[in-house]
GROMACS .gro file of C-alpha atoms in nm:
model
  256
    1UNK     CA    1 -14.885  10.921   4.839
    2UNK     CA    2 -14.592  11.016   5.080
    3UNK     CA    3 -14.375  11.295   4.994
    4UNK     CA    4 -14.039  11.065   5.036
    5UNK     CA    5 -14.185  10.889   4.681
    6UNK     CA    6 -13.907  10.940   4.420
    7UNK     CA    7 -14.065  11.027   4.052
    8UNK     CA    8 -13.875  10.849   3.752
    9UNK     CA    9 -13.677  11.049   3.559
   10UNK     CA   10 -13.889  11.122   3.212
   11UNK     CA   11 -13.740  10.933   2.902
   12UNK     CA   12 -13.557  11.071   2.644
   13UNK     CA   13 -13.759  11.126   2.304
   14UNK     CA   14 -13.696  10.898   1.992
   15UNK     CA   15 -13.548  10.580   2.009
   16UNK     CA   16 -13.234  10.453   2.241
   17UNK     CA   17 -12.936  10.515   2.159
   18UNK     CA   18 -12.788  10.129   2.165
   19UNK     CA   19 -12.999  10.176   1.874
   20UNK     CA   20 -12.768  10.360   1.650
   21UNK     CA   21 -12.453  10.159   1.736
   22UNK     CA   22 -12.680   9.864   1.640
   23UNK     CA   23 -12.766  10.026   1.269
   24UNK     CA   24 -12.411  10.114   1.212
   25UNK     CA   25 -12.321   9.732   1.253
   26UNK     CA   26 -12.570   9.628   1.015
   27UNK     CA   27 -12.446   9.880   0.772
   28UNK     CA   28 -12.095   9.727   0.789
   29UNK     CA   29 -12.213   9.406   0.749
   30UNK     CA   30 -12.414   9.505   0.470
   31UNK     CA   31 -12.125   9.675   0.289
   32UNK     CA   32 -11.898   9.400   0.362
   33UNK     CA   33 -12.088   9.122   0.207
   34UNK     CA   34 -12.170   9.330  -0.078
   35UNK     CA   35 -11.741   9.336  -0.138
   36UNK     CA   36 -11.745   8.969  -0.151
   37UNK     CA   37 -12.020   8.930  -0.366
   38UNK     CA   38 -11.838   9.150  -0.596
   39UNK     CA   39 -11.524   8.993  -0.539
   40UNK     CA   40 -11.721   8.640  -0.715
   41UNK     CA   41 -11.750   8.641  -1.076
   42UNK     CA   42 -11.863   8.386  -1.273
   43UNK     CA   43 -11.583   8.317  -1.577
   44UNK     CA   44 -11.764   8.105  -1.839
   45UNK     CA   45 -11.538   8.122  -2.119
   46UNK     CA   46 -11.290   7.978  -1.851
   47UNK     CA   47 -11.571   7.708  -1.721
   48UNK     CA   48 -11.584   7.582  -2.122
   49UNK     CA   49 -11.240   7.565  -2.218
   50UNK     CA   50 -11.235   7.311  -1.892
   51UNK     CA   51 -11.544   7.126  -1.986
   52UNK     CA   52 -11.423   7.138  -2.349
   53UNK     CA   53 -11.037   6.981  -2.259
   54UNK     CA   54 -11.123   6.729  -2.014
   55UNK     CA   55 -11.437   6.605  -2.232
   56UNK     CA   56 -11.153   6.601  -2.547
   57UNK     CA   57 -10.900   6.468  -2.242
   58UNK     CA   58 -11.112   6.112  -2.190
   59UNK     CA   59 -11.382   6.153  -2.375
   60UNK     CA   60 -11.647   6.023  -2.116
   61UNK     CA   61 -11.782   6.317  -1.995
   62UNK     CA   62 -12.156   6.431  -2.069
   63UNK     CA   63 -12.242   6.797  -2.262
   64UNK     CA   64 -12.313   7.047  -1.972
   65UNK     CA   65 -12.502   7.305  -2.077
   66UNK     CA   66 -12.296   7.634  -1.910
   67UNK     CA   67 -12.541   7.918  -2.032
   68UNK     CA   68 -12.671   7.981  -1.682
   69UNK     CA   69 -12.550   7.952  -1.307
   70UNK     CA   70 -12.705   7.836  -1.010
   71UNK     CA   71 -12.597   8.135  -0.889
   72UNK     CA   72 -12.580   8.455  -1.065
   73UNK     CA   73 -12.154   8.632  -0.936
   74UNK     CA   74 -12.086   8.326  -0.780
   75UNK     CA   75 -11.840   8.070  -0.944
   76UNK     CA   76 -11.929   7.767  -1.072
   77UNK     CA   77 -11.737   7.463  -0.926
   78UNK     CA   78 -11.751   7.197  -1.208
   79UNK     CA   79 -11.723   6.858  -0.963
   80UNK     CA   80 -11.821   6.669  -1.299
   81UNK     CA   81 -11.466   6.749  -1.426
   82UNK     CA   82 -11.263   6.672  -1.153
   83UNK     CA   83 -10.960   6.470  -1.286
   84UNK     CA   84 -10.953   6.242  -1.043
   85UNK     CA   85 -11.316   6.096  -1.020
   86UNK     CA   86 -11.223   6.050  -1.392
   87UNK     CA   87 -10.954   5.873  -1.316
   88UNK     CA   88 -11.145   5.664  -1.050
   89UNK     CA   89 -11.431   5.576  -1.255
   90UNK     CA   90 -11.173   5.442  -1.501
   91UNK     CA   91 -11.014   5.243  -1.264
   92UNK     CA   92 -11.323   5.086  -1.167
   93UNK     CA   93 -11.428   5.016  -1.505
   94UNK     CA   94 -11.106   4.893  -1.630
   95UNK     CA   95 -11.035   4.697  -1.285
   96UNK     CA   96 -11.464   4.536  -1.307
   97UNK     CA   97 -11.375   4.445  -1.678
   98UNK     CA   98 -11.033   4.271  -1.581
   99UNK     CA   99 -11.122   4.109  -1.287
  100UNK     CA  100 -11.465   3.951  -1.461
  101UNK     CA  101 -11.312   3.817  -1.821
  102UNK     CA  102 -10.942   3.751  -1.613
  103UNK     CA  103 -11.035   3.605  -1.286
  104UNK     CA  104 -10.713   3.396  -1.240
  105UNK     CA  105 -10.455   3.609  -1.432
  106UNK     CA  106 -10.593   3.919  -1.290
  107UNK     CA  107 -10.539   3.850  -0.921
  108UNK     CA  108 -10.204   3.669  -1.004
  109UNK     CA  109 -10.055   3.982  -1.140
  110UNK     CA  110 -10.234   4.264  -0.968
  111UNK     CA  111  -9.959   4.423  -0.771
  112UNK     CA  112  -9.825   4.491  -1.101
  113UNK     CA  113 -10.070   4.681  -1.227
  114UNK     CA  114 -10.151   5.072  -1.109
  115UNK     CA  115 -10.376   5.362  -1.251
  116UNK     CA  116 -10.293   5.680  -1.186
  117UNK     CA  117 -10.439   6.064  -1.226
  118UNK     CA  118 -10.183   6.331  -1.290
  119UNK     CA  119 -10.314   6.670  -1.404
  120UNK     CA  120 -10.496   6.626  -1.720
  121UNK     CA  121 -10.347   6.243  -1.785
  122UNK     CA  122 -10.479   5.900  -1.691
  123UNK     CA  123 -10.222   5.631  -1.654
  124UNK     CA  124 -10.194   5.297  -1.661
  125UNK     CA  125  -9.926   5.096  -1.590
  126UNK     CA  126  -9.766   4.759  -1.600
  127UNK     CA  127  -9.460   4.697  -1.410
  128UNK     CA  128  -9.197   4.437  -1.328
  129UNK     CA  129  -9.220   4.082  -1.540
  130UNK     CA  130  -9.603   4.108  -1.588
  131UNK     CA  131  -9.601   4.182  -1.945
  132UNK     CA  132  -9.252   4.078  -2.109
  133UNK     CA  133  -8.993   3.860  -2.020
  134UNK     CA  134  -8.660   3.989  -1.915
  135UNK     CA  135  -8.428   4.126  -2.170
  136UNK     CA  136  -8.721   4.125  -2.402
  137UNK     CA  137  -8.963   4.293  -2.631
  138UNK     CA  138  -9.224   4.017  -2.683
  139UNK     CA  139  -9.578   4.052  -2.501
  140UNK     CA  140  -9.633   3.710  -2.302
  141UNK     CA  141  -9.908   3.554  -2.448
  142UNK     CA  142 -10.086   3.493  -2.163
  143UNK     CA  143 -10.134   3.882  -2.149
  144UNK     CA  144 -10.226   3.979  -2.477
  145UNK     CA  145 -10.627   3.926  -2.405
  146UNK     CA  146 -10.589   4.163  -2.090
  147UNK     CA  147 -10.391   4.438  -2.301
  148UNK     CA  148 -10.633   4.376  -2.589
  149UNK     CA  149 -10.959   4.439  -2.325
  150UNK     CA  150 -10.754   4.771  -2.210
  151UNK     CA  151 -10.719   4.910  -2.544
  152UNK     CA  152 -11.073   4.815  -2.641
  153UNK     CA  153 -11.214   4.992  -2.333
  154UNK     CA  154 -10.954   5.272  -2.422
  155UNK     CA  155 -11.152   5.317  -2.797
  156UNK     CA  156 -11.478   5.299  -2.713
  157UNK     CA  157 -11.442   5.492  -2.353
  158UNK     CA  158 -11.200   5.818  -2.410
  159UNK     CA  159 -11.163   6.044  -2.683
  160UNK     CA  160 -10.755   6.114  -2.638
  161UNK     CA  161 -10.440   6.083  -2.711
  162UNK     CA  162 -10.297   5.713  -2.621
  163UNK     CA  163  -9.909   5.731  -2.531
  164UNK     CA  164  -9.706   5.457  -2.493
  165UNK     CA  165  -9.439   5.489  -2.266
  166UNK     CA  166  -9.154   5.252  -2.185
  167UNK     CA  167  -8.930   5.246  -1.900
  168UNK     CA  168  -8.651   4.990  -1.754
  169UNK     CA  169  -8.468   4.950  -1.412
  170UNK     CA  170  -8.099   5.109  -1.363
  171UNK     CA  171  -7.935   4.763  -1.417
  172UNK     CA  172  -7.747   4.724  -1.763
  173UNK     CA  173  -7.866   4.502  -2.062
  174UNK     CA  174  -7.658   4.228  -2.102
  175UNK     CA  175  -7.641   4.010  -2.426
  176UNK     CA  176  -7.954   4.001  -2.644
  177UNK     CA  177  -8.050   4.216  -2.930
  178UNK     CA  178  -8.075   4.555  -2.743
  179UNK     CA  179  -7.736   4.724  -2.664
  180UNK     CA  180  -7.876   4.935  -2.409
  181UNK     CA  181  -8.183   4.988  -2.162
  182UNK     CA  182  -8.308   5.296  -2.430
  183UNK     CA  183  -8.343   5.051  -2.662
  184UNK     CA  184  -8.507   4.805  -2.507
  185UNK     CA  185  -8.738   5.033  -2.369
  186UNK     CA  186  -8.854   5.186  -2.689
  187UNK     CA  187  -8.910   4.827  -2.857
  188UNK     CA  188  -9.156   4.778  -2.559
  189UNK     CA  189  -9.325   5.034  -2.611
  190UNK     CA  190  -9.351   5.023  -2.967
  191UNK     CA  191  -9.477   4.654  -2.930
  192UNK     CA  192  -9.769   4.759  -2.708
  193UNK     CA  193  -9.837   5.010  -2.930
  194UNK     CA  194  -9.857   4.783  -3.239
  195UNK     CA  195 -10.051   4.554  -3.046
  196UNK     CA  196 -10.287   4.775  -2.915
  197UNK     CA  197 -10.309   4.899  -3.330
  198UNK     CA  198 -10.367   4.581  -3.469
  199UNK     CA  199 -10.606   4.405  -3.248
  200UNK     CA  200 -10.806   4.678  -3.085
  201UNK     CA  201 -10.888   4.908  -3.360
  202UNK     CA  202 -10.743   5.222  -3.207
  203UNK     CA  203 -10.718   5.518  -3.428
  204UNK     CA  204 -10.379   5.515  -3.511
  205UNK     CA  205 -10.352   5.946  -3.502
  206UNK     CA  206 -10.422   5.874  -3.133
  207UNK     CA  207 -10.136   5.680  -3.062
  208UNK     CA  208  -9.763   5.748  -2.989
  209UNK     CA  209  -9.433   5.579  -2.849
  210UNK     CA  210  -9.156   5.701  -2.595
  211UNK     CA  211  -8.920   5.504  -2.418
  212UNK     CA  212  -8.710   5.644  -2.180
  213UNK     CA  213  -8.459   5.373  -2.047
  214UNK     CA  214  -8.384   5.408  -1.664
  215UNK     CA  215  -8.373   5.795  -1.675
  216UNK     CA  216  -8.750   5.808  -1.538
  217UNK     CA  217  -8.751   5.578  -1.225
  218UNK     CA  218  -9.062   5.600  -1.005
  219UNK     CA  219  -8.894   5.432  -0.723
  220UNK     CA  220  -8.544   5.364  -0.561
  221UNK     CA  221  -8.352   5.160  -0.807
  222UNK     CA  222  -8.172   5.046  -0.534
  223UNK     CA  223  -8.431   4.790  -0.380
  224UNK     CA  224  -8.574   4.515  -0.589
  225UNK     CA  225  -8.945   4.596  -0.517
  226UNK     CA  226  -8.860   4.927  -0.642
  227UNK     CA  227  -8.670   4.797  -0.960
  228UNK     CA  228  -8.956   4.576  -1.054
  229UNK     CA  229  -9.177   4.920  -1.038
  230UNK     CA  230  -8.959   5.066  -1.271
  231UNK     CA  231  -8.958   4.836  -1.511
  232UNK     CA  232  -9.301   4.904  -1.618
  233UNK     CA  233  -9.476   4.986  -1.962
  234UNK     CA  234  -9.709   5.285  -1.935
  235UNK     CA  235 -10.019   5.354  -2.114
  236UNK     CA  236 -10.090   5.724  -2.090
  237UNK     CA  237 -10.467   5.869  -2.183
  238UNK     CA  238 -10.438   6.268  -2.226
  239UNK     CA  239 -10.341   6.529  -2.464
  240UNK     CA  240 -10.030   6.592  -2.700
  241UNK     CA  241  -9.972   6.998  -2.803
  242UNK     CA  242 -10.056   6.948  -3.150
  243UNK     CA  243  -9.781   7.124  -3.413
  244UNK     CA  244  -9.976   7.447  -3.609
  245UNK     CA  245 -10.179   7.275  -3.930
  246UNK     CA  246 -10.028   7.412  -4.303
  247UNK     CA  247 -10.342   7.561  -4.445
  248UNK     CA  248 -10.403   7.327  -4.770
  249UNK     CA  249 -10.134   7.052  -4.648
  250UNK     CA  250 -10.222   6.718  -4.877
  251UNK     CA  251 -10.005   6.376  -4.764
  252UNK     CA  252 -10.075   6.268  -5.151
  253UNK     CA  253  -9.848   6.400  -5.414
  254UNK     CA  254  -9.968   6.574  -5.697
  255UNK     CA  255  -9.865   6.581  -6.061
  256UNK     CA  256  -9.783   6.975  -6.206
   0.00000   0.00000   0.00000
């Protein structure tokens, strides 16, 4: 071997040191996962009072049973109660139903009828000259069967309260019985309401009446697509704050 051969330096004993900067990284990571997980909680008494609201909400919503997670510290996202694929599926039903027993009538009139999610609420509404004549509080009897299918589809599908809500355009009520657009608007709504009482069996502790004149527009009053929107006759499926029950209250009088 010639004498100009270098020798390799000997190693140093144990493992390298890249080593140690590598096991402190994995510790961090470790640690820092752990914080999230324990960040994640699962809150079932929250998860039921949703289930249990939107299920009393509409009514059309399966028992889930809530006793275990999919995964134990993680929350549970309940896709099941989303308001708006309630809303959708709804929609869909109502709109199937509709456009199968109402061919004609339903596509004649179908810009004037919406549905509409908001919060815990499903709405449906039906604007401009679609249901009552100008001025008036009669139902045009060409759309009693389609209001009549609604509130049928209403009791048998949901489980909430029905509100019936009336609303007018900005433009003041001349001649007729009603003095003002208030008026008018409450004896719309009250009509539906009847309606809906009389022919489609509705409990009537689920329904209730507001009319609210021009003072709600849901579009510019100034245009006359957006007046026809606002003169509109809402049906409202949700949930009224119910007053505190009087332990022993009877409605029938009793003799002393």
């Amino acid at each position: 071997m010639s004498n100009d051969a270098q020798e390799c330096p000997p190693c140093d004993k144990g493992a390298p040191r890249w080593v140690t900067t590598f096991g402190d990284l994995m510790s961090l990571l470790l640690c820092f996962f752990v914080l999230l997980l324990s960040f994640s909680e699962m809150d079932r008494q929250k998860y039921k009072q949703v289930a249990g609201s939107m299920e009393k909400a509409f009514g059309i919503q399966r028992k889930k049973n809530v006793s275990e997670s999919p995964r134990h510290g993680m929350k549970m996202i309940a896709k099941d109660f989303d308001q708006q694929a309630v809303a959708t599926r709804v929609k869909r039903y109502i709109g199937r139903e509709l456009e199968e027993n109402f061919d004609e009538l339903y596509r004649k009139i179908e810009d004037d009828i919406e549905i509409e999610a908001r919060k815990d609420q499903v709405i449906i509404r039906l604007m401009g000259e679609s249901t009552f004549d100008s001025g008036k509080a009669k139902i045009k009897p060409e759309l009693k069967p389609m209001i009549l299918r609604i509130g049928q589809i209403l009791s048998a599908e949901t489980a909430g309260d029905i509100i019936i809500s009336g609303h007018t355009d900005d433009v003041p009520v001349r001649g007729g019985p009603f003095q003002s657009n208030l008026k008018l608007s409450i004896a719309r709504a009250a009509t539906v309401a009847q309606f809906l009482l009389d022919q489609a069996t509705i409990d009537p502790k689920r329904v209730s009446t507001m009319g609210f004149g021009e003072y709600r527009p849901i579009a510019d009053n100034h245009t006359e697509p957006g007046r026809r929107k606002n003169r509109r006759v809402e049906i409202i499926v949700g949930t009224l704050p119910r007053p505190q029950s009087t332990v022993g209250y009877d409605n029938t009088a009793t003799s002393q």
